[in-house]
PDB file of C-alpha atoms and ligand atoms in Angstrom:
ATOM      1  CA  ALA Z  21      -0.007   0.064  -0.029  1.00  0.00           C
ATOM      2  CA  ALA Z  22       2.850   2.362   0.902  1.00  0.00           C
ATOM      3  CA  LYS Z  23       4.295   1.965  -2.724  1.00  0.00           C
ATOM      4  CA  LYS Z  24       0.934   2.729  -4.259  1.00  0.00           C
ATOM      5  CA  ASP Z  25       0.396   5.815  -2.097  1.00  0.00           C
ATOM      6  CA  LYS Z  26       3.856   7.027  -3.125  1.00  0.00           C
ATOM      7  CA  VAL Z  27       2.863   6.703  -6.838  1.00  0.00           C
ATOM      8  CA  SER Z  28      -0.468   8.343  -6.401  1.00  0.00           C
ATOM      9  CA  LYS Z  29       1.164  11.254  -4.429  1.00  0.00           C
ATOM     10  CA  LYS Z  30       3.719  11.607  -7.238  1.00  0.00           C
ATOM     11  CA  LEU Z  31       0.835  11.639  -9.888  1.00  0.00           C
ATOM     12  CA  ILE Z  32      -1.143  14.250  -8.059  1.00  0.00           C
ATOM     13  CA  LYS Z  33       2.033  16.435  -7.854  1.00  0.00           C
ATOM     14  CA  GLU Z  34       2.739  15.822 -11.618  1.00  0.00           C
ATOM     15  CA  LEU Z  35      -0.852  16.464 -12.776  1.00  0.00           C
ATOM     16  CA  ALA Z  36      -1.793  19.515 -10.657  1.00  0.00           C
ATOM     17  CA  PRO Z  37       0.182  21.829 -12.950  1.00  0.00           C
ATOM     18  CA  CYS Z  38      -1.494  20.311 -15.930  1.00  0.00           C
ATOM     19  CA  LYS Z  39      -4.994  21.231 -14.449  1.00  0.00           C
ATOM     20  CA  ALA Z  40      -3.705  24.803 -14.266  1.00  0.00           C
ATOM     21  CA  ILE Z  41      -2.458  24.792 -17.859  1.00  0.00           C
ATOM     22  CA  LEU Z  42      -5.786  23.380 -19.011  1.00  0.00           C
ATOM     23  CA  GLU Z  43      -7.636  26.216 -17.254  1.00  0.00           C
ATOM     24  CA  ASP Z  44      -5.389  28.786 -18.972  1.00  0.00           C
ATOM     25  CA  LEU Z  45      -6.017  27.113 -22.341  1.00  0.00           C
ATOM     26  CA  GLU Z  46      -9.838  27.004 -21.813  1.00  0.00           C
ATOM     27  CA  CYS Z  47      -9.973  30.912 -21.018  1.00  0.00           C
ATOM     28  CA  HIS Z  48      -7.601  31.878 -23.815  1.00  0.00           C
ATOM     29  CA  ASP Z  49      -9.154  34.248 -26.479  1.00  0.00           C
ATOM     30  CA  ASP Z  50      -8.375  31.782 -29.222  1.00  0.00           C
ATOM     31  CA  ALA Z  51      -9.700  28.613 -27.514  1.00  0.00           C
ATOM     32  CA  TRP Z  52     -13.298  28.875 -28.973  1.00  0.00           C
ATOM     33  CA  PRO Z  53     -12.656  26.290 -31.805  1.00  0.00           C
ATOM     34  CA  PHE Z  54     -11.247  23.667 -29.271  1.00  0.00           C
ATOM     35  CA  LEU Z  55     -13.562  23.947 -26.248  1.00  0.00           C
ATOM     36  CA  LEU Z  56     -15.918  21.008 -27.375  1.00  0.00           C
ATOM     37  CA  PRO Z  57     -15.659  18.134 -29.746  1.00  0.00           C
ATOM     38  CA  VAL Z  58     -15.980  19.042 -33.355  1.00  0.00           C
ATOM     39  CA  ASN Z  59     -19.683  18.432 -34.327  1.00  0.00           C
ATOM     40  CA  THR Z  60     -19.484  15.806 -37.115  1.00  0.00           C
ATOM     41  CA  LYS Z  61     -22.967  16.720 -38.360  1.00  0.00           C
ATOM     42  CA  GLN Z  62     -21.645  20.183 -39.024  1.00  0.00           C
ATOM     43  CA  PHE Z  63     -18.425  18.880 -40.548  1.00  0.00           C
ATOM     44  CA  PRO Z  64     -19.385  15.479 -42.080  1.00  0.00           C
ATOM     45  CA  THR Z  65     -15.826  14.866 -43.463  1.00  0.00           C
ATOM     46  CA  TYR Z  66     -14.125  15.430 -39.979  1.00  0.00           C
ATOM     47  CA  LYS Z  67     -14.484  11.841 -38.831  1.00  0.00           C
ATOM     48  CA  LYS Z  68     -13.074  10.506 -42.019  1.00  0.00           C
ATOM     49  CA  ILE Z  69     -10.080  12.771 -41.953  1.00  0.00           C
ATOM     50  CA  ILE Z  70      -9.316  12.986 -38.207  1.00  0.00           C
ATOM     51  CA  LYS Z  71      -8.602   9.586 -36.650  1.00  0.00           C
ATOM     52  CA  CYS Z  72      -8.104  10.831 -33.075  1.00  0.00           C
ATOM     53  CA  PRO Z  73     -10.454  13.705 -32.302  1.00  0.00           C
ATOM     54  CA  MET Z  74      -9.568  15.687 -29.191  1.00  0.00           C
ATOM     55  CA  ASP Z  75     -10.760  18.745 -27.496  1.00  0.00           C
ATOM     56  CA  LEU Z  76     -10.280  20.682 -24.242  1.00  0.00           C
ATOM     57  CA  SER Z  77     -13.535  19.424 -22.523  1.00  0.00           C
ATOM     58  CA  THR Z  78     -12.465  15.771 -23.080  1.00  0.00           C
ATOM     59  CA  ILE Z  79      -9.027  16.520 -21.581  1.00  0.00           C
ATOM     60  CA  LYS Z  80     -10.673  18.229 -18.600  1.00  0.00           C
ATOM     61  CA  LYS Z  81     -12.793  15.118 -18.020  1.00  0.00           C
ATOM     62  CA  ARG Z  82      -9.812  12.793 -18.381  1.00  0.00           C
ATOM     63  CA  LEU Z  83      -7.913  14.890 -15.754  1.00  0.00           C
ATOM     64  CA  GLN Z  84     -10.994  14.721 -13.421  1.00  0.00           C
ATOM     65  CA  ASP Z  85     -11.330  10.832 -13.988  1.00  0.00           C
ATOM     66  CA  MET Z  86      -7.626  10.402 -13.244  1.00  0.00           C
ATOM     67  CA  TYR Z  87      -7.276   8.832 -16.691  1.00  0.00           C
ATOM     68  CA  TYR Z  88      -3.722  10.176 -17.183  1.00  0.00           C
ATOM     69  CA  LYS Z  89      -0.841   8.054 -15.771  1.00  0.00           C
ATOM     70  CA  SER Z  90       1.712  10.797 -16.440  1.00  0.00           C
ATOM     71  CA  ARG Z  91       2.267  14.357 -17.426  1.00  0.00           C
ATOM     72  CA  GLU Z  92       3.341  13.239 -20.905  1.00  0.00           C
ATOM     73  CA  GLU Z  93       0.022  11.531 -21.605  1.00  0.00           C
ATOM     74  CA  PHE Z  94      -1.721  14.873 -20.897  1.00  0.00           C
ATOM     75  CA  CYS Z  95       0.720  16.651 -23.168  1.00  0.00           C
ATOM     76  CA  THR Z  96       0.105  14.236 -26.034  1.00  0.00           C
ATOM     77  CA  ASP Z  97      -3.639  14.764 -25.911  1.00  0.00           C
ATOM     78  CA  VAL Z  98      -3.262  18.548 -25.913  1.00  0.00           C
ATOM     79  CA  ARG Z  99      -0.875  18.421 -28.938  1.00  0.00           C
ATOM     80  CA  GLN Z 100      -3.406  16.082 -30.648  1.00  0.00           C
ATOM     81  CA  ILE Z 101      -5.902  19.017 -30.657  1.00  0.00           C
ATOM     82  CA  PHE Z 102      -3.393  21.165 -32.567  1.00  0.00           C
ATOM     83  CA  ASN Z 103      -2.313  18.489 -35.002  1.00  0.00           C
ATOM     84  CA  ASN Z 104      -5.808  17.792 -35.907  1.00  0.00           C
ATOM     85  CA  CYS Z 105      -6.320  21.520 -36.362  1.00  0.00           C
ATOM     86  CA  GLU Z 106      -3.429  21.716 -38.837  1.00  0.00           C
ATOM     87  CA  THR Z 107      -4.599  18.623 -40.608  1.00  0.00           C
ATOM     88  CA  PHE Z 108      -8.075  19.965 -41.167  1.00  0.00           C
ATOM     89  CA  ASN Z 109      -7.782  23.693 -41.402  1.00  0.00           C
ATOM     90  CA  GLU Z 110      -5.778  26.085 -43.704  1.00  0.00           C
ATOM     91  CA  ASP Z 111      -3.029  27.900 -41.798  1.00  0.00           C
ATOM     92  CA  ASP Z 112      -4.527  31.319 -42.744  1.00  0.00           C
ATOM     93  CA  SER Z 113      -8.120  30.371 -41.822  1.00  0.00           C
ATOM     94  CA  PRO Z 114      -9.541  31.803 -38.520  1.00  0.00           C
ATOM     95  CA  VAL Z 115      -9.469  28.321 -36.892  1.00  0.00           C
ATOM     96  CA  GLY Z 116      -6.000  27.482 -38.327  1.00  0.00           C
ATOM     97  CA  LYS Z 117      -4.586  30.729 -36.965  1.00  0.00           C
ATOM     98  CA  ALA Z 118      -6.235  30.132 -33.621  1.00  0.00           C
ATOM     99  CA  GLY Z 119      -4.638  26.635 -33.516  1.00  0.00           C
ATOM    100  CA  HIS Z 120      -1.177  27.946 -34.136  1.00  0.00           C
ATOM    101  CA  CYS Z 121      -1.595  30.616 -31.511  1.00  0.00           C
ATOM    102  CA  MET Z 122      -3.013  28.213 -28.935  1.00  0.00           C
ATOM    103  CA  ARG Z 123      -0.154  25.738 -29.660  1.00  0.00           C
ATOM    104  CA  GLN Z 124       2.507  28.428 -29.176  1.00  0.00           C
ATOM    105  CA  PHE Z 125       0.772  29.456 -25.864  1.00  0.00           C
ATOM    106  CA  PHE Z 126       0.594  25.778 -24.671  1.00  0.00           C
ATOM    107  CA  GLU Z 127       4.320  25.013 -25.589  1.00  0.00           C
ATOM    108  CA  ALA Z 128       5.566  27.988 -23.696  1.00  0.00           C
ATOM    109  CA  ARG Z 129       3.565  26.996 -20.556  1.00  0.00           C
ATOM    110  CA  TRP Z 130       4.708  23.445 -21.018  1.00  0.00           C
ATOM    111  CA  ASN Z 131       8.332  24.469 -21.109  1.00  0.00           C
ATOM    112  CA  ASP Z 132       7.987  26.569 -17.981  1.00  0.00           C
ATOM    113  CA  LEU Z 133       6.641  23.484 -16.288  1.00  0.00           C
ATOM    114  CA  CYS Z 134       9.468  21.251 -17.413  1.00  0.00           C
ATOM    115  CA  THR Z 135      12.146  23.723 -16.576  1.00  0.00           C
ATOM    116  CA  SER Z 136      10.720  24.730 -13.113  1.00  0.00           C
TER     117      SER Z 136
HETATM  118  C1  6RY D 219     -11.256  22.915 -34.358  1.00  0.00           C
HETATM  119  C2  6RY D 219     -12.152  22.622 -35.504  1.00  0.00           C
HETATM  120  N1  6RY D 219     -11.487  22.035 -36.471  1.00  0.00           N
HETATM  121  C3  6RY D 219     -12.194  21.847 -37.680  1.00  0.00           C
HETATM  122  C4  6RY D 219     -13.500  22.314 -37.784  1.00  0.00           C
HETATM  123  C5  6RY D 219     -14.185  22.720 -36.715  1.00  0.00           C
HETATM  124  C6  6RY D 219     -13.494  23.086 -35.460  1.00  0.00           C
HETATM  125  N2  6RY D 219     -14.029  23.695 -34.436  1.00  0.00           N
HETATM  126  C7  6RY D 219     -15.487  23.956 -34.381  1.00  0.00           C
HETATM  127  C8  6RY D 219     -15.890  24.260 -32.947  1.00  0.00           C
HETATM  128  C9  6RY D 219     -15.853  25.138 -35.235  1.00  0.00           C
HETATM  129  C10 6RY D 219     -14.960  26.003 -35.736  1.00  0.00           C
HETATM  130  C11 6RY D 219     -15.347  27.086 -36.540  1.00  0.00           C
HETATM  131  C12 6RY D 219     -16.624  27.206 -36.953  1.00  0.00           C
HETATM  132  C13 6RY D 219     -17.582  26.273 -36.494  1.00  0.00           C
HETATM  133  C14 6RY D 219     -17.194  25.276 -35.588  1.00  0.00           C
HETATM  134  O1  6RY D 219     -18.862  26.475 -36.853  1.00  0.00           O
HETATM  135  C15 6RY D 219     -19.231  27.316 -37.779  1.00  0.00           C
HETATM  136  C16 6RY D 219     -18.296  28.470 -38.020  1.00  0.00           C
HETATM  137  O2  6RY D 219     -16.987  28.215 -37.832  1.00  0.00           O
END
């Protein structure tokens, strides 16, 4: 039991900063395209083109459900949002530009975390 407690304490320590980063992403001016899963009725080709849909509300739920076993798993899901955005949207489209801006914001926050 002691070993397990050590692991879960480490995990809470690791994932607490991820929750803070997620909250900052959610309230960013350019977060609007990424707050909820892309509506595949509104974008019928999305499901065909994007194999791993991801959005901020899904990541929030996964954090709450203790789905992530490490900080890296959280980071991979966030990057999935921006990779999907680049695949589906033109760079100079409103959504494409928002994706590049949000990715830059995230990677800077992620670096702070990893160098803190
Ligand atoms: C991130 C993303 N990638 C591809 C397609 C959509 C989206 N986001 C949705 C919310 C979205 C983004 C932009 C919209 C929209 C919905 O509905 C209509 C007008 O513009």
